[in-house]
Coordinates of C-alpha atoms and ligand atoms in Angstrom, one line a residue:
X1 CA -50.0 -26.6 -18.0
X2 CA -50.6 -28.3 -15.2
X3 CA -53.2 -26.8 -12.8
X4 CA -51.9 -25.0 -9.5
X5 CA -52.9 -26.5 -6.6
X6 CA -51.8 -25.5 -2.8
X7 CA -52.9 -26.7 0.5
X8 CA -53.5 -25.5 4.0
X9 CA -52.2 -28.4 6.3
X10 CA -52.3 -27.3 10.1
X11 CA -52.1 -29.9 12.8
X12 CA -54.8 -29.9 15.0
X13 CA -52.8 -28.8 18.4
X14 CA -54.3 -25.9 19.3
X15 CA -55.7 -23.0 17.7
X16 CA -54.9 -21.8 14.0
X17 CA -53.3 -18.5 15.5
X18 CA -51.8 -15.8 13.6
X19 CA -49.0 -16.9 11.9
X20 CA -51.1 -19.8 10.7
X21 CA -53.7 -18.1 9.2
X22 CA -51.4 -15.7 7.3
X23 CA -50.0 -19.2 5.9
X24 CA -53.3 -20.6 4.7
X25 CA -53.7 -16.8 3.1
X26 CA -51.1 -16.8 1.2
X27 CA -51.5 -20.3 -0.1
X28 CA -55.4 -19.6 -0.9
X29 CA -54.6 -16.3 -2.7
X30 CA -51.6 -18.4 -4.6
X31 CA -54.8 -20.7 -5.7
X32 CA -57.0 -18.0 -6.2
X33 CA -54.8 -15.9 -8.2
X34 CA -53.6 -18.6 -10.6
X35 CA -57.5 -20.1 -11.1
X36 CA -56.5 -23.3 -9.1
X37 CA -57.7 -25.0 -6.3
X38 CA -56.9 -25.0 -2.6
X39 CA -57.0 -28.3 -0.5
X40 CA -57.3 -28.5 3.2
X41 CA -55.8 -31.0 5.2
X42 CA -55.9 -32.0 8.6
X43 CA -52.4 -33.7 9.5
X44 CA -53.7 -35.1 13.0
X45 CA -50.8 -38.4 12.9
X46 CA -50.3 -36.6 16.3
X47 CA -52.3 -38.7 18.0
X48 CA -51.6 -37.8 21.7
X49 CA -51.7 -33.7 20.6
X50 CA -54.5 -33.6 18.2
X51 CA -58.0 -32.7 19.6
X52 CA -61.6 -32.9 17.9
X53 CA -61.4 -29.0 19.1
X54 CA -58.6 -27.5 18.0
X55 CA -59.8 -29.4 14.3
X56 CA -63.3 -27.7 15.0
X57 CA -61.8 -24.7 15.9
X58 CA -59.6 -24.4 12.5
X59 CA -62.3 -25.2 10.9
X60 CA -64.4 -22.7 11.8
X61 CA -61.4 -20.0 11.8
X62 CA -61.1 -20.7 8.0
X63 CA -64.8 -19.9 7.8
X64 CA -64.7 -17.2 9.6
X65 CA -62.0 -15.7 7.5
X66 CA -63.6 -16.7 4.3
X67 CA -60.7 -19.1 3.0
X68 CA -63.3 -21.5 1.3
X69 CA -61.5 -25.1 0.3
X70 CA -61.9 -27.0 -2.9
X71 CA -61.1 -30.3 -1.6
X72 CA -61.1 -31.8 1.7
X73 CA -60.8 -31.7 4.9
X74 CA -58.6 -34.9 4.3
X75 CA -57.4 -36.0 7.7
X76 CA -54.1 -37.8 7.8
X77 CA -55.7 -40.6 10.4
X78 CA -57.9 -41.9 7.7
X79 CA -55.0 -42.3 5.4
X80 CA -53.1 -44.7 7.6
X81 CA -53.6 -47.8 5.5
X82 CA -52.0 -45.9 2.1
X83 CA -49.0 -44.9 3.7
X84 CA -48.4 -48.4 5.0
X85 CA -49.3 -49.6 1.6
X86 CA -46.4 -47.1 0.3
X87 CA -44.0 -48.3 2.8
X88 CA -44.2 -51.5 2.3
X89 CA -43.9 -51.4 -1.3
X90 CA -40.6 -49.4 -0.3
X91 CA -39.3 -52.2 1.8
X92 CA -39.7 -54.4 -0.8
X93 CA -37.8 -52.2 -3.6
X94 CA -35.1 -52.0 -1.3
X95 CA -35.8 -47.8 -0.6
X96 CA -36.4 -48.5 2.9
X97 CA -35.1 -50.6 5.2
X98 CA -36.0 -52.2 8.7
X99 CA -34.0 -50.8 11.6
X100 CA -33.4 -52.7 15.3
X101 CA -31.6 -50.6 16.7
X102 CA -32.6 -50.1 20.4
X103 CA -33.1 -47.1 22.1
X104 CA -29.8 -48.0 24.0
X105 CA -28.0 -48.2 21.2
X106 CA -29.2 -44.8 19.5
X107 CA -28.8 -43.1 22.8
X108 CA -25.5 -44.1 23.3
X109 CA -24.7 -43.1 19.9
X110 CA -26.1 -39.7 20.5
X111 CA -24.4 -38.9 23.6
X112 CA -20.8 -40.5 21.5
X113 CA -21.5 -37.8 18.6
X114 CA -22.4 -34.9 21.0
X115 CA -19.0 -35.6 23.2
X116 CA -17.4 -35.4 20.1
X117 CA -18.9 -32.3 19.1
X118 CA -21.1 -33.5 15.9
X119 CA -24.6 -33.5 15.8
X120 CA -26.8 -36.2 16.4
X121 CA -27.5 -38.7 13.5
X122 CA -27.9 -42.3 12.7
X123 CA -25.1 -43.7 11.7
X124 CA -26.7 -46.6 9.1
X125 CA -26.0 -49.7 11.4
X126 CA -29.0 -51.5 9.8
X127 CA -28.6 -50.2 6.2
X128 CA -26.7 -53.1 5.1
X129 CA -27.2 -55.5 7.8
X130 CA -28.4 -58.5 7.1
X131 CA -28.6 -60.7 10.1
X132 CA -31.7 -62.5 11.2
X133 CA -34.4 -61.3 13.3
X134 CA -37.4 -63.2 15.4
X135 CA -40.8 -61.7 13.6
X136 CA -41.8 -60.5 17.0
X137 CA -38.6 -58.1 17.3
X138 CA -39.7 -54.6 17.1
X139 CA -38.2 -52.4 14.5
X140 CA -38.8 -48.9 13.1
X141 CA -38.5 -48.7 9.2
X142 CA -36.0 -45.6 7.1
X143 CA -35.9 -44.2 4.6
X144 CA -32.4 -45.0 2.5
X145 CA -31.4 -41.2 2.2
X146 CA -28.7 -40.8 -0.8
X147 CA -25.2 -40.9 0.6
X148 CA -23.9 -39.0 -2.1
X149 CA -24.6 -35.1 -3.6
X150 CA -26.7 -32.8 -2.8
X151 CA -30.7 -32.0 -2.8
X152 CA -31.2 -28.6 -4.5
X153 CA -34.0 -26.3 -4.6
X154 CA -35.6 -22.7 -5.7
X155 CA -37.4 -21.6 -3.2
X156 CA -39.9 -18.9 -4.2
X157 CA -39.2 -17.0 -1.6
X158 CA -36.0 -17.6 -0.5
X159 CA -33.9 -18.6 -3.8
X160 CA -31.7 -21.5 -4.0
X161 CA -31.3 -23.6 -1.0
X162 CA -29.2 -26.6 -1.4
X163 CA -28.5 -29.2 1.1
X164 CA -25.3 -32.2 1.1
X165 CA -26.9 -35.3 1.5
X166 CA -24.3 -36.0 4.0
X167 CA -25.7 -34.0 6.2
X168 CA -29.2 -36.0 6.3
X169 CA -29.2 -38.9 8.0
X170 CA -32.1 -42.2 7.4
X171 CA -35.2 -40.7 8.4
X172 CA -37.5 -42.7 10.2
X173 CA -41.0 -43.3 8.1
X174 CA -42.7 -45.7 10.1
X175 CA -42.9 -46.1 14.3
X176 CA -42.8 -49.8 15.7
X177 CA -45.7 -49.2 16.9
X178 CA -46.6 -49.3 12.7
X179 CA -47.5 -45.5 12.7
X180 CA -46.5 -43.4 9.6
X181 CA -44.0 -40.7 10.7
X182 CA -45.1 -36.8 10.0
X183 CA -42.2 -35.7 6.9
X184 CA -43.4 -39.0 5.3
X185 CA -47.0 -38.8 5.1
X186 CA -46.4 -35.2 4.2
X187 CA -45.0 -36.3 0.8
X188 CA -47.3 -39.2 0.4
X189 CA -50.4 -36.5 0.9
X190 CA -48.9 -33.5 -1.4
X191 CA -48.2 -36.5 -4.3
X192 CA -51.7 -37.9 -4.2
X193 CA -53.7 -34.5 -3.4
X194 CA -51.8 -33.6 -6.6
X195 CA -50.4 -30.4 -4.8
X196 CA -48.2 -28.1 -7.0
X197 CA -46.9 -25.4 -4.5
X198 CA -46.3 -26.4 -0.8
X199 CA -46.3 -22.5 0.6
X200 CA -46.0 -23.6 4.5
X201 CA -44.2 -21.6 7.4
X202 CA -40.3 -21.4 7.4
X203 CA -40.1 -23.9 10.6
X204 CA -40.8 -26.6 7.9
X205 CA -37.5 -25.7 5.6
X206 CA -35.5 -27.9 7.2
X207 CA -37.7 -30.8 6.3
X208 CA -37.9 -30.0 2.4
X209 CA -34.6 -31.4 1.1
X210 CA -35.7 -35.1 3.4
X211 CA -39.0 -34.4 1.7
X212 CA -37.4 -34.3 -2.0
X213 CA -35.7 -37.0 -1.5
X214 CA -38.3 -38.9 -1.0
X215 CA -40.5 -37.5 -3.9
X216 CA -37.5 -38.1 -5.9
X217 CA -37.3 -41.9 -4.9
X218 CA -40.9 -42.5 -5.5
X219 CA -40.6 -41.4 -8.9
X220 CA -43.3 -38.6 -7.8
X221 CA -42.9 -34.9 -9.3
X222 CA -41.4 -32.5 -6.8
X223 CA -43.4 -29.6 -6.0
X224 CA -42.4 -26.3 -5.9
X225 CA -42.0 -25.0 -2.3
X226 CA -42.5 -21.5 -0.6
X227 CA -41.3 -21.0 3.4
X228 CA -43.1 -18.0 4.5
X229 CA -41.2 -16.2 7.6
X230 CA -42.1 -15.5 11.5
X231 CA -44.3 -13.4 12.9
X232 CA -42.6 -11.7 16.0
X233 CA -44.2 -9.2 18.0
X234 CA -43.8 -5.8 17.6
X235 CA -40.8 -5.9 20.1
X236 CA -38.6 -8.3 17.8
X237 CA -39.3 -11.1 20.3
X238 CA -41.4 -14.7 19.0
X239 CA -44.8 -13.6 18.6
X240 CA -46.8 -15.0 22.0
X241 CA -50.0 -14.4 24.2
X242 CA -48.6 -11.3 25.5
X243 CA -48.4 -9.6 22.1
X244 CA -51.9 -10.8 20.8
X245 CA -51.0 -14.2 19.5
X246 CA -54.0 -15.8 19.8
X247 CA -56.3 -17.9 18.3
X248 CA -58.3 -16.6 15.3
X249 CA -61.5 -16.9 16.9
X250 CA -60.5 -14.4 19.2
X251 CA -60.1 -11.4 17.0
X252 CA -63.8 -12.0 16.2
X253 CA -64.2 -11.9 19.9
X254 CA -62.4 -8.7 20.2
X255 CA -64.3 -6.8 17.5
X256 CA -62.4 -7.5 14.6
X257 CA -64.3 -7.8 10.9
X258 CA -62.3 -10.6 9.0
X259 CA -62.4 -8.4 5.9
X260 CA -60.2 -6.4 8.1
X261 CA -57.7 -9.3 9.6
X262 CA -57.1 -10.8 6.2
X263 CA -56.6 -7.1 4.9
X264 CA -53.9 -6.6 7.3
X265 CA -52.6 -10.4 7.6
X266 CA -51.7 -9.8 3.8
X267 CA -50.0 -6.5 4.4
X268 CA -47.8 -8.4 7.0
X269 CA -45.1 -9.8 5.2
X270 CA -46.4 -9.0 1.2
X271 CA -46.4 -5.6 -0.6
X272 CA -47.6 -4.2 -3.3
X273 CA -46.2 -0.8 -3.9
X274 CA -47.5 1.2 -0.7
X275 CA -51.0 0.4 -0.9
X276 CA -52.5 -0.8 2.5
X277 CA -55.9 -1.6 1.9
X278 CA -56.7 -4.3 -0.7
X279 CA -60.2 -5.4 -1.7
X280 CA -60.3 -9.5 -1.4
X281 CA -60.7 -9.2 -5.6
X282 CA -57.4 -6.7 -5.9
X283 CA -55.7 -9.3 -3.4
X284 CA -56.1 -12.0 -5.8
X285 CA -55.3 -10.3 -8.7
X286 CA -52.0 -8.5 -7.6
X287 CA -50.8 -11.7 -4.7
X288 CA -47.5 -13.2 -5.8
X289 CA -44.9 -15.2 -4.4
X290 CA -42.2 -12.9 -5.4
X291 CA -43.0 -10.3 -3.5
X292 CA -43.4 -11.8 0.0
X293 CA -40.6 -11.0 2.1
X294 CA -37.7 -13.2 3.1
X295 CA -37.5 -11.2 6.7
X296 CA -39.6 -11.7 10.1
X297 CA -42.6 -9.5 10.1
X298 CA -43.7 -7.9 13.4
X299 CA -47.0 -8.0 14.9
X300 CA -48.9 -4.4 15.3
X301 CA -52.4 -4.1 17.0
X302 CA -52.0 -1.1 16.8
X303 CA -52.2 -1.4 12.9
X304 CA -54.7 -4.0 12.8
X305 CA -56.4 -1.5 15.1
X306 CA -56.4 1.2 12.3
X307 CA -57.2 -1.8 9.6
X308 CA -60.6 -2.5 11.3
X309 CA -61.9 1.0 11.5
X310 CA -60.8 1.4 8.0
X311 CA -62.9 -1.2 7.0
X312 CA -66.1 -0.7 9.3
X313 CA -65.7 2.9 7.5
X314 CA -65.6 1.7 3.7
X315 CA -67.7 -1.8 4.3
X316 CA -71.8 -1.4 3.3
X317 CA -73.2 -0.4 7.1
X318 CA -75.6 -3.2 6.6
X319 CA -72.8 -5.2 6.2
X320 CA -71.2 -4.4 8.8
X321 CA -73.9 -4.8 10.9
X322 CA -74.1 -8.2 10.5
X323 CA -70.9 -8.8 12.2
X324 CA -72.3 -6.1 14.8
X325 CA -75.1 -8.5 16.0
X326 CA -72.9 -11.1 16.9
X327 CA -71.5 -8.6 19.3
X328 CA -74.7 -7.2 20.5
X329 CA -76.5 -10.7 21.2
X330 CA -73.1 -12.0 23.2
X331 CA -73.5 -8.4 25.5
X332 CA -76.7 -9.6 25.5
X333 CA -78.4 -6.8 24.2
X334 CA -81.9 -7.1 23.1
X335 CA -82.4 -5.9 19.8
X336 CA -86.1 -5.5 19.2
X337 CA -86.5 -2.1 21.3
X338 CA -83.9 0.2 19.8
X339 CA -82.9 1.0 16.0
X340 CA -81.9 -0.8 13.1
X341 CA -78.1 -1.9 13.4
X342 CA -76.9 -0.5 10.3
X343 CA -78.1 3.0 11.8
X344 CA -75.1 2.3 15.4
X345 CA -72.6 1.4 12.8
X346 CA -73.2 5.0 10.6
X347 CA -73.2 6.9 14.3
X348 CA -70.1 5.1 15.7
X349 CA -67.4 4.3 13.0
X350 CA -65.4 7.5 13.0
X351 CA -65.4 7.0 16.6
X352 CA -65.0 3.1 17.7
X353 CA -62.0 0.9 16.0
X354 CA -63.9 -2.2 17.2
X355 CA -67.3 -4.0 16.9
X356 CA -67.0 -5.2 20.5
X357 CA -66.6 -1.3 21.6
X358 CA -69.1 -0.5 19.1
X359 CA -71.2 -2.9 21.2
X360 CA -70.4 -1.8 24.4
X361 CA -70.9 1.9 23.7
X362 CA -74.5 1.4 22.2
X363 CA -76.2 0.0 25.0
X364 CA -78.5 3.1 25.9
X365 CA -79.9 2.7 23.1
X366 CA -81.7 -0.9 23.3
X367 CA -82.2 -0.3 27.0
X368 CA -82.2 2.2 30.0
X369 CA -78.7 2.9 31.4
X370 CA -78.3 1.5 34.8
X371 CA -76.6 4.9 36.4
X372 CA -75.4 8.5 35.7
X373 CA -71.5 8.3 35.5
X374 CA -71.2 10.8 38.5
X375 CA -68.1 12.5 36.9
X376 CA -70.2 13.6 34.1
X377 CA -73.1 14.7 36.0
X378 CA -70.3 16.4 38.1
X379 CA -69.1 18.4 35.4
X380 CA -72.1 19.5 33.2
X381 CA -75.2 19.4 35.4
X382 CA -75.2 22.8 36.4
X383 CA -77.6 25.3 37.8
X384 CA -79.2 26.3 34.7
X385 CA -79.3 22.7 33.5
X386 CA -82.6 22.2 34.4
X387 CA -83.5 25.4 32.5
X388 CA -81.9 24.2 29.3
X389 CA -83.5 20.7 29.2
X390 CA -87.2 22.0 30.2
X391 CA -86.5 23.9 27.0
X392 CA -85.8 21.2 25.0
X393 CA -87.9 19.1 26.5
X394 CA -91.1 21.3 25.7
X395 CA -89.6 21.7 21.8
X396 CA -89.2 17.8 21.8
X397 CA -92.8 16.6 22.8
X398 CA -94.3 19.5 20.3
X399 CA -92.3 18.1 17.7
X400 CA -93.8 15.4 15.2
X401 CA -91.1 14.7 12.0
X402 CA -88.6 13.1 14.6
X403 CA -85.2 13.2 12.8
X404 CA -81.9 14.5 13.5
X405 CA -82.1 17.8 11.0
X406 CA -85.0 18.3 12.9
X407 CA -83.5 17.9 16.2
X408 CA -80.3 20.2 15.5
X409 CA -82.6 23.2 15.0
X410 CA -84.0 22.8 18.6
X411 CA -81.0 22.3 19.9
X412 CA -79.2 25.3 18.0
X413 CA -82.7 27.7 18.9
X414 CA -82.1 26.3 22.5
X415 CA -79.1 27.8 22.4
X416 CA -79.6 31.3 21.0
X417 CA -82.6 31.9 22.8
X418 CA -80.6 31.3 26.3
X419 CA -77.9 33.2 24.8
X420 CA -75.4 30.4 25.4
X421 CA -73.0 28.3 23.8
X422 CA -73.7 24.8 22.1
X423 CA -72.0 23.0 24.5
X424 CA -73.9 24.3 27.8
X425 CA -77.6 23.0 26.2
X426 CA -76.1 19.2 24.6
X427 CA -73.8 18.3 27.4
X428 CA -76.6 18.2 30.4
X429 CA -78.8 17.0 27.3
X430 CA -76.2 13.8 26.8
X431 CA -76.1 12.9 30.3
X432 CA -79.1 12.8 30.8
X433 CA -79.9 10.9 27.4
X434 CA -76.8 8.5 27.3
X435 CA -76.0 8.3 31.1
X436 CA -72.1 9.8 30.5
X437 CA -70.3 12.4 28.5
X438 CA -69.0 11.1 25.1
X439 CA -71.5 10.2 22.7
X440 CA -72.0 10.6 18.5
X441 CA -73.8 13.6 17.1
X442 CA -76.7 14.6 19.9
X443 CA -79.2 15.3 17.5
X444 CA -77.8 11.9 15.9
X445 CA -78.4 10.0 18.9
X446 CA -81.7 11.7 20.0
X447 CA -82.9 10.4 16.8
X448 CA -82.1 6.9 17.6
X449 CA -83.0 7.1 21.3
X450 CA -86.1 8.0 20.3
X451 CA -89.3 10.5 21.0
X452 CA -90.5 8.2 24.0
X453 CA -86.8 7.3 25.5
X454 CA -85.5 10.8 25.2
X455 CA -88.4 12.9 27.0
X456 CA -89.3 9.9 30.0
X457 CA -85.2 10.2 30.6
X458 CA -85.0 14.2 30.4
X459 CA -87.6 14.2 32.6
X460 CA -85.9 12.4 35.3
X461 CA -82.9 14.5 34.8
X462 CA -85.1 17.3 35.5
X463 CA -86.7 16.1 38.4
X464 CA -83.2 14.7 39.7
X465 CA -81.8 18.3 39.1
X466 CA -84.9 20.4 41.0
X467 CA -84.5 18.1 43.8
X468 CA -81.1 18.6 44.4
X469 CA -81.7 22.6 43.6
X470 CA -84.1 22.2 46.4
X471 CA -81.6 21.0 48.9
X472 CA -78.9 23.0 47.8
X473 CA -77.9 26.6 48.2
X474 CA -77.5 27.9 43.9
X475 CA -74.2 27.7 42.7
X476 CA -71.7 30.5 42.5
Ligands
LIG1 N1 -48.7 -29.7 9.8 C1 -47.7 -28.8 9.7 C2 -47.9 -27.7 10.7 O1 -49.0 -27.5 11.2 C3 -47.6 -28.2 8.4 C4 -46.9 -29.1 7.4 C5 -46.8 -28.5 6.0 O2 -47.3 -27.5 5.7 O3 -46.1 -29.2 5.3 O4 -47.0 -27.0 11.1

């Protein structure tokens, strides 16, 4: 049996967004899953459109994700002279001919058939036309499309599709400027990358029965071929900026683990049973065409939300850490006075959904908050604050095993001896510590704080709360 082989083959527009990354998912998992290899390819014939960035950018979106490539990046502009070659030898077998028509003439002809209500197609004027040219006349070369029958195909996820060649008029293959036209180079690539399964988005299924007949003139095998569907946002609408359609790149911005976007990029639009969360070896093992549905899927950040917090929960911390630091370094948080990474990611993950929150929430940690957030000091500095954190504070600097078991006894003794509540010894406590109100475990973050941290910023707090005692009549 022949080995599988599929291919990723964006066009270097823009960025690899959503929908295209599911695309390259499922044709890497296709590879993965049947022990074959995955190509990527670069179709940059798009001269005018293609960028150096938007390549760079897929690149490293690819990487990012983890969809490693056997072969390539092939770039279609490299290929230029092969396709020529392939032409030519077209002309010569009579497959393809050369075509003068003027832009006059085919715009008159389109504006004829739309008056008449038909749709727009080249009517064959040079197919059989033999008259002379000068060599300096430009001309565009087609391909002779059959006339007659019909181009059938199974479609692994959409069944049988089949087309009337009627209906298909002669595609254009080369430009007269001498530039290779997109559906052809396509075929040319898939034949001589040896690709087996073209799984590419469903905006490409019009192109497939051109695309046969082209294999099927060539003498090449025909692939088989699998049109994944949309992606719309979760309002039923075409997925866009508004509904989080963005490049790849920035759902690692945004706090995303890739573990977590190819977990849920899988989920959209292929089932198995109604399991959510799929470890990348399960994925392989259980991904198959069959089961990848025929419908639009809609976008949820909501879901992809849930995803990420599922994962920073079951990934190693140390793992996730990793990811963390990126975070951390781009908030520009120094690292080297504060604790160990995989430590943030333990106290925040039932709490944060992302890595960039995670970030954002762990400053006080690495350095000294800038301000008090006046709402919480509003609320839980109160007049026997002061009391409450001189207690601690005496218990804290006579304590020497520093940890958090250690830390919820003083804080629980706090409490009884004042004969108060929990809440009325850690909230003033947390303030003062964190700089706000909402925090992980106290005597979790006291332990990463640290000795030195925690008692110079009680202190403060202390003397902040005796001087405004001072100038205050006590509370009621
Ligand atoms: N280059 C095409 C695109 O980015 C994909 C073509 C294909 O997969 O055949 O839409």
């Amino acid at each position: 049996m022949t080995e599988v082989k599929t291919r990723f083959a964006p066009s270097p527009t823009g960025f690899l967004h959503i929908g295209g990354a599911r695309t390259a998912l499922y044709s890497w998992l296709y590879a993965r899953h049947n022990g074959g290899k995955f190509v990527l390819r670069i179709e940059d014939t798009d001269r005018v459109r293609s960028t150096k960035e938007a390549t760079d950018a897929i690149i490293e979106s690819m990487k990012w994700l983890g969809l490693d490539w056997d072969e390539g990046p092939f770039y279609q502009t490299k290929r230029f002279d092969r396709y020529n070659a392939v032409i030519d030898d077209m002309l010569a077998k009579g497959l393809a001919y050369k075509c003068y028509c003027t832009k006059e003439r085919i715009d008159a002809l389109r504006e004829e058939q739309q008056k008449k209500g038909e749709k727009p197609r080249y009517d064959g004027h040079c197919r059989d036309d033999h008259s002379e040219h000068s060599p300096d006349e430009p001309y565009v070369v087609r391909f002779r499309n059959p006339t007659e029958g019909t181009v059938k195909f199974h479609d692994l996820i959409r069944g049988d599709i089949e087309v009337a060649n009627g209906e298909l008029d002669d595609l254009i293959i080369r430009r007269s400027d001498g530039t290779p036209t997109y559906n052809f180079c396509v075929v040319i690539d898939d034949a001589d990358m040896g690709i087996t399964h073209v799984i590419r988005g469903e905006d490409h299924i019009n192109n497939t029965p051109r695309q046969i007949n082209i294999y099927k003139a060539l003498g090449l095998p025909v692939p088989e071929f699998a049109h994944v569907s949309m992606i719309l946002g979760d309002d039923g609408t075409k997925l866009s900026k508004r509904h989080g359609a963005v490049g790849v790149m920035q759902y690692r911005d945004d706090g995303y683990l890739p573990e977590a976007l190819i977990n849920y990029l899988v989920r959209l639009g292929w089932g198995h049973g109604d399991q959510e969360i799929f470890t990348l070896d399960e994925m392989i093992k259980l991904f198959n065409v069959e089961n990848v549905s025929k419908s639009a899927s809609a976008f949820n950040t909501k879901k992809l939300m849930w995803m990420n917090q599922q994962y920073m929960k079951m990934l190693p911390p140390e793992h996730v850490a990793e990811y963390l630091k990126w975070h951390m370094d781009n908030q520009k948080i120094d690292l080297s006075n504060g604790p160990a990474l995989p430590e943030i990611v333990k106290a925040f993950r039932e709490r944060t959904q992302t890595l960039k929150e995670m970030a954002e929430k762990s400053r006080y940690f690495y350095e000294e908050y800038k301000e008090i957030d006046p709402k919480a000091a509003k609320k839980w500095f109160k007049s026997d604050s002061a009391d409450a954190l001189e207690r601690v504070k005496a218990k804290f600097e006579a304590l020497s095993d520093w940890n958090a078991d250690e830390l919820q006894k003083i804080l629980e003794g706090t409490a009884a001896e004042m004969g108060v509540g929990m809440g009325k010894v850690c909230m003033p406590l947390r303030v003062a510590v964190t700089g706000g109100a909402v925090s992980p475990e106290m005597n979790v973050v006291l332990e990463l704080v640290g000795k030195e941290r925690v008692l110079s910023r009680v202190s403060k707090v202390i003397e902040l709360l005796k001087a405004k005692a001072a100038e205050q009549p006590a509370e009621a």
